[in-house]
mmCIF file of C-alpha atoms and ligand atoms in Angstrom:
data_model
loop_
_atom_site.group_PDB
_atom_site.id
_atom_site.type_symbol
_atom_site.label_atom_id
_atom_site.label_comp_id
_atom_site.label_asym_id
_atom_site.label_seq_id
_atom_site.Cartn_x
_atom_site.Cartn_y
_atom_site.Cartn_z
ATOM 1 C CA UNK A 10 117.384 114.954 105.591
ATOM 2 C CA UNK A 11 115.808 118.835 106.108
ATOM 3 C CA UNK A 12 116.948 119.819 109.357
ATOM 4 C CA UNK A 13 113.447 120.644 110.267
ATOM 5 C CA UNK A 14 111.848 117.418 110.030
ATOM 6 C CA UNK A 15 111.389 115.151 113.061
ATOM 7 C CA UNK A 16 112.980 112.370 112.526
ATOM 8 C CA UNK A 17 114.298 109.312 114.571
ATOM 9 C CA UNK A 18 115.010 105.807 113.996
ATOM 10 C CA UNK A 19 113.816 103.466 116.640
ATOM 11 C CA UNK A 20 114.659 100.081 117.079
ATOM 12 C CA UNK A 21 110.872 97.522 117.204
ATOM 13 C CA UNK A 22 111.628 95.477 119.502
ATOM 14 C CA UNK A 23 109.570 92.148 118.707
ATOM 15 C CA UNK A 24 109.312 90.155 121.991
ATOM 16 C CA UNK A 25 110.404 86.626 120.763
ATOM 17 C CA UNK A 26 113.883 87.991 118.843
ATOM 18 C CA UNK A 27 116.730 88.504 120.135
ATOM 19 C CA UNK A 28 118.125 91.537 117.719
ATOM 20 C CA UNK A 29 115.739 94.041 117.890
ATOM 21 C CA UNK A 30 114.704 95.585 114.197
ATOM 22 C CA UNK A 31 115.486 98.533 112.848
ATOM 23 C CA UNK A 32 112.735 100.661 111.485
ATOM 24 C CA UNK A 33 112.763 104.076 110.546
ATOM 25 C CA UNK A 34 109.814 106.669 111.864
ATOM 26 C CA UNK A 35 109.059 110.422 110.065
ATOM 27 C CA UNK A 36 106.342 111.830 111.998
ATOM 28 C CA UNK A 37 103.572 109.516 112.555
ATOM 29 C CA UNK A 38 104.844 107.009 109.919
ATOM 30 C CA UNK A 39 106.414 104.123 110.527
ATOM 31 C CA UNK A 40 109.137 102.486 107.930
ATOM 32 C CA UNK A 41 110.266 98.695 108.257
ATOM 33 C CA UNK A 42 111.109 97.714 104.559
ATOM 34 C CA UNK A 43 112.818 94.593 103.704
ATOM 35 C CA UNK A 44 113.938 94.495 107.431
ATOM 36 C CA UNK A 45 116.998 92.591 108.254
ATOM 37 C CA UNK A 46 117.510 90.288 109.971
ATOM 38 C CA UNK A 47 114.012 88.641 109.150
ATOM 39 C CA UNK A 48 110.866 90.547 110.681
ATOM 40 C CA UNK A 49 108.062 88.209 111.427
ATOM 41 C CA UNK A 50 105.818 89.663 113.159
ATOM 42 C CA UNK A 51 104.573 92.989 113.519
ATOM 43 C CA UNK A 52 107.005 95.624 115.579
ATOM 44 C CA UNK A 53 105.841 97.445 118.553
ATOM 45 C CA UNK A 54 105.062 100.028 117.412
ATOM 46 C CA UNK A 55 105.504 103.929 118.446
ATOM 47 C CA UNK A 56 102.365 105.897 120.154
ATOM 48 C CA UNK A 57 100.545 107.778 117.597
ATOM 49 C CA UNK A 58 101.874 105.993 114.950
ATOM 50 C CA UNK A 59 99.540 107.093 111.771
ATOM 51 C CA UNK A 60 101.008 105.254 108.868
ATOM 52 C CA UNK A 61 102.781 101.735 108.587
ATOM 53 C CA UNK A 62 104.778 100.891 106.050
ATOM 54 C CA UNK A 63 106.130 97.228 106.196
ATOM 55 C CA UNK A 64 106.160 95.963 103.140
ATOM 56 C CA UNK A 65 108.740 92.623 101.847
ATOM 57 C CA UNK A 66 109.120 91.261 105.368
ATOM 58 C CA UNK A 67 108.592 87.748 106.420
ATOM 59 C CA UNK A 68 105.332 88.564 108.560
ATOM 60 C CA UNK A 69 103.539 85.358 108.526
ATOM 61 C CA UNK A 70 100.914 86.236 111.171
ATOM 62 C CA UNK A 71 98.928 89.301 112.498
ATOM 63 C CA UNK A 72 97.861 89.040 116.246
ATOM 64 C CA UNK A 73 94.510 90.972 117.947
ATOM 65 C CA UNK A 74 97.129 92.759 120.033
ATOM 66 C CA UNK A 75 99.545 94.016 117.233
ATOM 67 C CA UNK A 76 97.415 97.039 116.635
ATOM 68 C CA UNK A 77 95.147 97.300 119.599
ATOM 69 C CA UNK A 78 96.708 100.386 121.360
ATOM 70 C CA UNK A 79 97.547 102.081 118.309
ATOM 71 C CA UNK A 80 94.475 103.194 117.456
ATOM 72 C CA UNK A 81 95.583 106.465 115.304
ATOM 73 C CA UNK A 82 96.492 104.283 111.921
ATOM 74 C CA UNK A 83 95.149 105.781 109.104
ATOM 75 C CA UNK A 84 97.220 103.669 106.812
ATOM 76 C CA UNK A 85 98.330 99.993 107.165
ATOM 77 C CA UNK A 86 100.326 98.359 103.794
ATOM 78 C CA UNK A 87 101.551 94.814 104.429
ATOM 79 C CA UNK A 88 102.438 93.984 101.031
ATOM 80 C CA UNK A 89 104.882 91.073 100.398
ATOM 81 C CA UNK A 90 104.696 89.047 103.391
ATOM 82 C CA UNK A 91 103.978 85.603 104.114
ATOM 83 C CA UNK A 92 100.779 86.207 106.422
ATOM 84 C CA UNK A 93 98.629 82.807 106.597
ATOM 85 C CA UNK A 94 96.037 83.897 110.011
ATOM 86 C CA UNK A 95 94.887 87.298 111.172
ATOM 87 C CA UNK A 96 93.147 86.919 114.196
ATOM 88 C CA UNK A 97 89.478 88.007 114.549
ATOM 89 C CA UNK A 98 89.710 91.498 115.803
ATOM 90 C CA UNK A 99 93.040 92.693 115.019
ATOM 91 C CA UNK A 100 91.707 95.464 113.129
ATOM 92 C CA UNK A 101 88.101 95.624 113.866
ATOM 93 C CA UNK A 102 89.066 98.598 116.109
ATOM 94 C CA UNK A 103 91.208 100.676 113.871
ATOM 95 C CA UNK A 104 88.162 103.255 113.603
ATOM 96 C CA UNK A 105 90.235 105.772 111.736
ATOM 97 C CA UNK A 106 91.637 102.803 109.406
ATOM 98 C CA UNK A 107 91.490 103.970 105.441
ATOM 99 C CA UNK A 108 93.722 102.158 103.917
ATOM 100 C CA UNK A 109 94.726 98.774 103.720
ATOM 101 C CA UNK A 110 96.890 96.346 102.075
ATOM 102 C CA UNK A 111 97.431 92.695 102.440
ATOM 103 C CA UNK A 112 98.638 92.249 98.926
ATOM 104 C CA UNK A 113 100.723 89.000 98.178
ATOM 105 C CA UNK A 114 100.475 87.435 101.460
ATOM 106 C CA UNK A 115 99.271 83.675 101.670
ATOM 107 C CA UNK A 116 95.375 84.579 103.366
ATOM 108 C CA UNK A 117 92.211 81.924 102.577
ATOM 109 C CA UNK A 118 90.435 84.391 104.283
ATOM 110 C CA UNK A 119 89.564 87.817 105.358
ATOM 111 C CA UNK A 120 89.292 89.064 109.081
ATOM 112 C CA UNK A 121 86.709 91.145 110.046
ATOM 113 C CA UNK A 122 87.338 94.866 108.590
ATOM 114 C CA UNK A 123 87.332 98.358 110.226
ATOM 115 C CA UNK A 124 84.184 100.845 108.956
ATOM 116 C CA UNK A 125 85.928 103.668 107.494
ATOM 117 C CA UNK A 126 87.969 101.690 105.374
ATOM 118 C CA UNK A 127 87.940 103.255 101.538
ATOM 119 C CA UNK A 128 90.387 100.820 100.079
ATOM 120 C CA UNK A 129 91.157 97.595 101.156
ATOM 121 C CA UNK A 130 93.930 95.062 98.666
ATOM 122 C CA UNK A 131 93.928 91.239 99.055
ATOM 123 C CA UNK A 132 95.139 90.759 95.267
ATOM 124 C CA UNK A 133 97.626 87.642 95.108
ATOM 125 C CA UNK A 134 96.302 85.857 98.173
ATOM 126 C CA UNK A 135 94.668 82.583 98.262
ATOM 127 C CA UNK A 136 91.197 83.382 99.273
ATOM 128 C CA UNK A 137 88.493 81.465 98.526
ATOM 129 C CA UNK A 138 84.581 82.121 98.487
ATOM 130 C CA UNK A 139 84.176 80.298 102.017
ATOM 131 C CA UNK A 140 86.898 82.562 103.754
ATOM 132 C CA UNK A 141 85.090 85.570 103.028
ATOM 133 C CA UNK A 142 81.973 86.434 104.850
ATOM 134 C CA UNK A 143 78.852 87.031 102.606
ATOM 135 C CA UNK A 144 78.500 90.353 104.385
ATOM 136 C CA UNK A 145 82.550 91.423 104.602
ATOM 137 C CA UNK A 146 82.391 94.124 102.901
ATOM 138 C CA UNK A 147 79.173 95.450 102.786
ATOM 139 C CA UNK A 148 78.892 97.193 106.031
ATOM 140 C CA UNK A 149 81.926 99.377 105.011
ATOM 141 C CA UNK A 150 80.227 102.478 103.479
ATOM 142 C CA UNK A 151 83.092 104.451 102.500
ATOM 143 C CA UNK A 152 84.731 101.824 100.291
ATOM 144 C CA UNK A 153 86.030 102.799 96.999
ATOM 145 C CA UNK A 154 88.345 100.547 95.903
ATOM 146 C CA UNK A 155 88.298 96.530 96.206
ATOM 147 C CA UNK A 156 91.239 94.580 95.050
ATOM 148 C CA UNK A 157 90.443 90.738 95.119
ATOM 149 C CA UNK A 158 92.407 90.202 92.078
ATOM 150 C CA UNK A 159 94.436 86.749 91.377
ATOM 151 C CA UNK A 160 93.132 84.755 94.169
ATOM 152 C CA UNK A 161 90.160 81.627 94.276
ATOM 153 C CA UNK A 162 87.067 83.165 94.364
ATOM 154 C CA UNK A 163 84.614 80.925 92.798
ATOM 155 C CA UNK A 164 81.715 84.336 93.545
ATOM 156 C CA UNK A 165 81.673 87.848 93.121
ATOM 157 C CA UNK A 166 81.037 89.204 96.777
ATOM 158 C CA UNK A 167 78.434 91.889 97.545
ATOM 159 C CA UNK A 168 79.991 94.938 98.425
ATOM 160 C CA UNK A 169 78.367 98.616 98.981
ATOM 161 C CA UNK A 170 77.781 101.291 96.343
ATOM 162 C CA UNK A 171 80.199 103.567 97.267
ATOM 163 C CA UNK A 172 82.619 101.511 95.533
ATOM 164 C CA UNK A 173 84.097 102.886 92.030
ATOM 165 C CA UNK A 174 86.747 100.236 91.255
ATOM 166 C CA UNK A 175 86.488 96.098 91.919
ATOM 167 C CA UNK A 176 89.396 94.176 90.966
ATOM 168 C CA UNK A 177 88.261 90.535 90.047
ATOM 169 C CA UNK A 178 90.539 89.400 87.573
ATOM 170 C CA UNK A 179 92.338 86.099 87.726
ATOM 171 C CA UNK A 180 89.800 84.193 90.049
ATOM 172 C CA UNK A 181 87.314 81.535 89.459
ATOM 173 C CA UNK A 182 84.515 82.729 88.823
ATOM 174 C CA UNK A 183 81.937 80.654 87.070
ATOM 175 C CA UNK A 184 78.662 82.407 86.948
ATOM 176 C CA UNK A 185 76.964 85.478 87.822
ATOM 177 C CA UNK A 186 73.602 86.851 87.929
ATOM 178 C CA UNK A 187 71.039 89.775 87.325
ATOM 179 C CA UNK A 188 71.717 90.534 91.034
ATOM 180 C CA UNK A 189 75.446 90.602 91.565
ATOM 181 C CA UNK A 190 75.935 94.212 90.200
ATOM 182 C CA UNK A 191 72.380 95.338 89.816
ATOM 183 C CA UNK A 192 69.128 94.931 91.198
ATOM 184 C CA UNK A 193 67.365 91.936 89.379
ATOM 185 C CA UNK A 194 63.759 92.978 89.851
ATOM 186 C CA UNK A 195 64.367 96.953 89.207
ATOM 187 C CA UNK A 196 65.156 97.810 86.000
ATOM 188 C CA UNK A 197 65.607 101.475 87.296
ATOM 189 C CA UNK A 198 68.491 100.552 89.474
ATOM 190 C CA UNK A 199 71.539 102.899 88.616
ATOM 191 C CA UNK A 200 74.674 102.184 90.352
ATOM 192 C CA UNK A 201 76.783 105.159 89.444
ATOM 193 C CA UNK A 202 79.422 104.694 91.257
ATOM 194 C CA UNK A 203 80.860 101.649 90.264
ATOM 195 C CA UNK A 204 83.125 102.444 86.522
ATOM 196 C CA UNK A 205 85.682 100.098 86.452
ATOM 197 C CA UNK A 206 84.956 96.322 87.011
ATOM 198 C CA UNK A 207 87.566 94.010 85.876
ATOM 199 C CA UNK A 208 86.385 90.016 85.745
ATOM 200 C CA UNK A 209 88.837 88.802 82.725
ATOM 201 C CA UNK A 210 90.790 85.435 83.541
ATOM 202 C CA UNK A 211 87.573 83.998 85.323
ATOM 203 C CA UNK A 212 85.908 80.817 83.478
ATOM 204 C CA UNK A 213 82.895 83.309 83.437
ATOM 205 C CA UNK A 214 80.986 83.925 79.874
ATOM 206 C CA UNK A 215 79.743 87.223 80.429
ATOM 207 C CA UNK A 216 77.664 87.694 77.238
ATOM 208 C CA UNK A 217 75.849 84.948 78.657
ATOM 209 C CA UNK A 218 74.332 87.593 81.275
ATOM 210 C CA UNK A 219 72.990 90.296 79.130
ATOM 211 C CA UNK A 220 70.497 91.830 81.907
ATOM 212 C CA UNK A 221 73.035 91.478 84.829
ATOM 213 C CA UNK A 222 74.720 94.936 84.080
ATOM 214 C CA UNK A 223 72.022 97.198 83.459
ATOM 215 C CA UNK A 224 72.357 99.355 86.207
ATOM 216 C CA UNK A 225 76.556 100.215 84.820
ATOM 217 C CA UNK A 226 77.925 102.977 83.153
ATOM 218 C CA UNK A 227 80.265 100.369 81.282
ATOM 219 C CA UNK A 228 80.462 96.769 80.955
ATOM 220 C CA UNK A 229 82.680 94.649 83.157
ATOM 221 C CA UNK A 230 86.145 93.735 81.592
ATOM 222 C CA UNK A 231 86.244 90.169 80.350
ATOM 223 C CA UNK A 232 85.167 87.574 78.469
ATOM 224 C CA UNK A 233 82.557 87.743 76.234
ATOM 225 C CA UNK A 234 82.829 84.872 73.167
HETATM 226 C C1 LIG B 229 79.376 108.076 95.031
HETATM 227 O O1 LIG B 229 80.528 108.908 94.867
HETATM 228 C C2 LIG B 229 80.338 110.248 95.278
HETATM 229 C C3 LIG B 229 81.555 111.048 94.901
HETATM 230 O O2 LIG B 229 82.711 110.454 95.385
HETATM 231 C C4 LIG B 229 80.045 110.272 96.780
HETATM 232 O O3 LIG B 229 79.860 111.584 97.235
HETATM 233 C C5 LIG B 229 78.808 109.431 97.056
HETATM 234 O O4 LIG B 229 78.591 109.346 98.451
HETATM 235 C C6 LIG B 229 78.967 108.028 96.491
HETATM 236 N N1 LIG B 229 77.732 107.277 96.604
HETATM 237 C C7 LIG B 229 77.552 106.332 97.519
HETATM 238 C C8 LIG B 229 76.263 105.612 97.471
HETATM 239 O O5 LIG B 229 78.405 106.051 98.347
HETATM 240 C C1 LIG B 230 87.643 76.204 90.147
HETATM 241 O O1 LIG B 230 86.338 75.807 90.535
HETATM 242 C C2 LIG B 230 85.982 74.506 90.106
HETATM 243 C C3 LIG B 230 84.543 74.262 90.541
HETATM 244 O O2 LIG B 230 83.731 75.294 90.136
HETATM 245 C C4 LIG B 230 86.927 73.489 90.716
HETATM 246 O O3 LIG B 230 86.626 72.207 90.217
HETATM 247 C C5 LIG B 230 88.365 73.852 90.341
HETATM 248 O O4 LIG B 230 89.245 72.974 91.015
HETATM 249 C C6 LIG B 230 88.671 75.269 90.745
HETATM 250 N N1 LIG B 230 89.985 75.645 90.267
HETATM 251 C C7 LIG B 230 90.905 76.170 91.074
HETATM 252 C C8 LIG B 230 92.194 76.521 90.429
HETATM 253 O O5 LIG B 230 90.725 76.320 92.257
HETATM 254 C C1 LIG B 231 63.721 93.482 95.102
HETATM 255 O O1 LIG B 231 64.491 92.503 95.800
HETATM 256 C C2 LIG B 231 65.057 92.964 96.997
HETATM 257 C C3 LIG B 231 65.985 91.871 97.518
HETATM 258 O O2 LIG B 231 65.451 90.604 97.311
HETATM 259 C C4 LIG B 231 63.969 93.337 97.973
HETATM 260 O O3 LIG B 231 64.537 93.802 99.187
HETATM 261 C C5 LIG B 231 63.116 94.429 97.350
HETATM 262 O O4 LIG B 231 62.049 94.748 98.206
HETATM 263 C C6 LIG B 231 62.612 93.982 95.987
HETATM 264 N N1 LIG B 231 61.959 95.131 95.350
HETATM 265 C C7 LIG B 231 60.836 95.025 94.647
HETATM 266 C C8 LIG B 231 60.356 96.289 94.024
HETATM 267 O O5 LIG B 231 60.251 93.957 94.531
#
């Protein structure tokens, strides 16, 4: 380790356990990896703490207080847990929030998201249409990326312009129309943004659609005959 950096290792202590967990922290980030004995909840974690790495644990639930006084994360990646509930609000006030992962977790549906995210990941969950609010992501202006890949979702959801990249693959998807990516009654519409959609393993026909991606620089990835 460079003698310079600020380093520590501080044990999380999680409230109902009687170890307390070892994670490592580098200067505003937070490290608690494959923790062992089995983390299942979120750590307490240190003041200031800017980035939180805790992927491959056995989380299975996110709480409104896990993050509430911690409001410097920039960076959240929960990859690899078993997470089944967030609770409304837990990250609602995470104002500086950019990044987020909830990759391979267990969700059916999405919490309530902070503003300034610019890429969110929920591929390998088990969400479905109904557990994601018509208007989730569209309030979030910054967005860039959306990964919704290999879950249930019988509809694309609307999401703003800013985004470049939507992940759709592997869901179940059965239709679309002239208004899911474009703007049915304008022609005009260009949404530059957006370059890389990917809808392939969704029972969708998309050559049935041929005026639904007018407003693209390229056509969605999937299936066409
Ligand atoms: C499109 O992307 C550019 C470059 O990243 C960005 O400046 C612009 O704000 C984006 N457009 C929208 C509508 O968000
Ligand atoms: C996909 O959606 C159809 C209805 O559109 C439903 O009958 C089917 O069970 C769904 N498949 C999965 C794997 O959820
Ligand atoms: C097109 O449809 C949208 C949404 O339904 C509506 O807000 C808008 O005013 C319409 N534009 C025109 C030119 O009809």
């Amino acid at each position: 380790m460079a003698p310079n950096l600020q380093t520590c290792v501080v044990l999380c202590c999680v409230a109902d356990l009687p170890t307390c967990l070892l994670c490592v922290c580098l200067t505003g980030s937070v490290y608690c990896e494959e923790v062992s004995p089995d983390m299942t909840a979120v750590p307490t974690l240190p003041k200031e703490t800017a980035y939180l790495y805790a992927r491959y644990n056995k989380i299975n639930k996110i709480t409104a207080k896990d993050f509430a006084d911690i409001v410097t994360l920039r960076r959240i990646d929960l990859t690899g847990n078993v997470i089944s509930e967030i609770e409304d609000g837990a990250f609602s006030k995470l104002t500086l929030l950019e990044e987020l992962s909830l990759a391979e977790n267990r969700l059916v549906k999405l919490p309530m998201l902070p503003a300034k995210l610019t890429t969110f990941n929920a591929n390998y969950n088990l969400l479905r249409t109904k557990g994601v609010k018509a208007t989730a992501f569209k309030k979030l202006t910054k967005l860039v990326n959306l990964f919704l890949a290999n879950n249930q979702l019988e509809a694309v959801p609307q999401f703003p312009e800013s985004v470049r990249i939507v992940h759709l693959q592997n869901n179940n998807i059965t239709e679309i129309s002239a208004d899911t990516f474009c703007k049915g009654n304008d022609t005009y519409y260009l949404r530059p943004n957006l370059s890389e959609v990917r809808m392939d393993g969704n029972p969708v026909l998309l050559s049935k659609y041929p005026n639904s991606f007018t407003c693209l620089k390229s056509l969605p990835i999937g299936r066409y005959n």
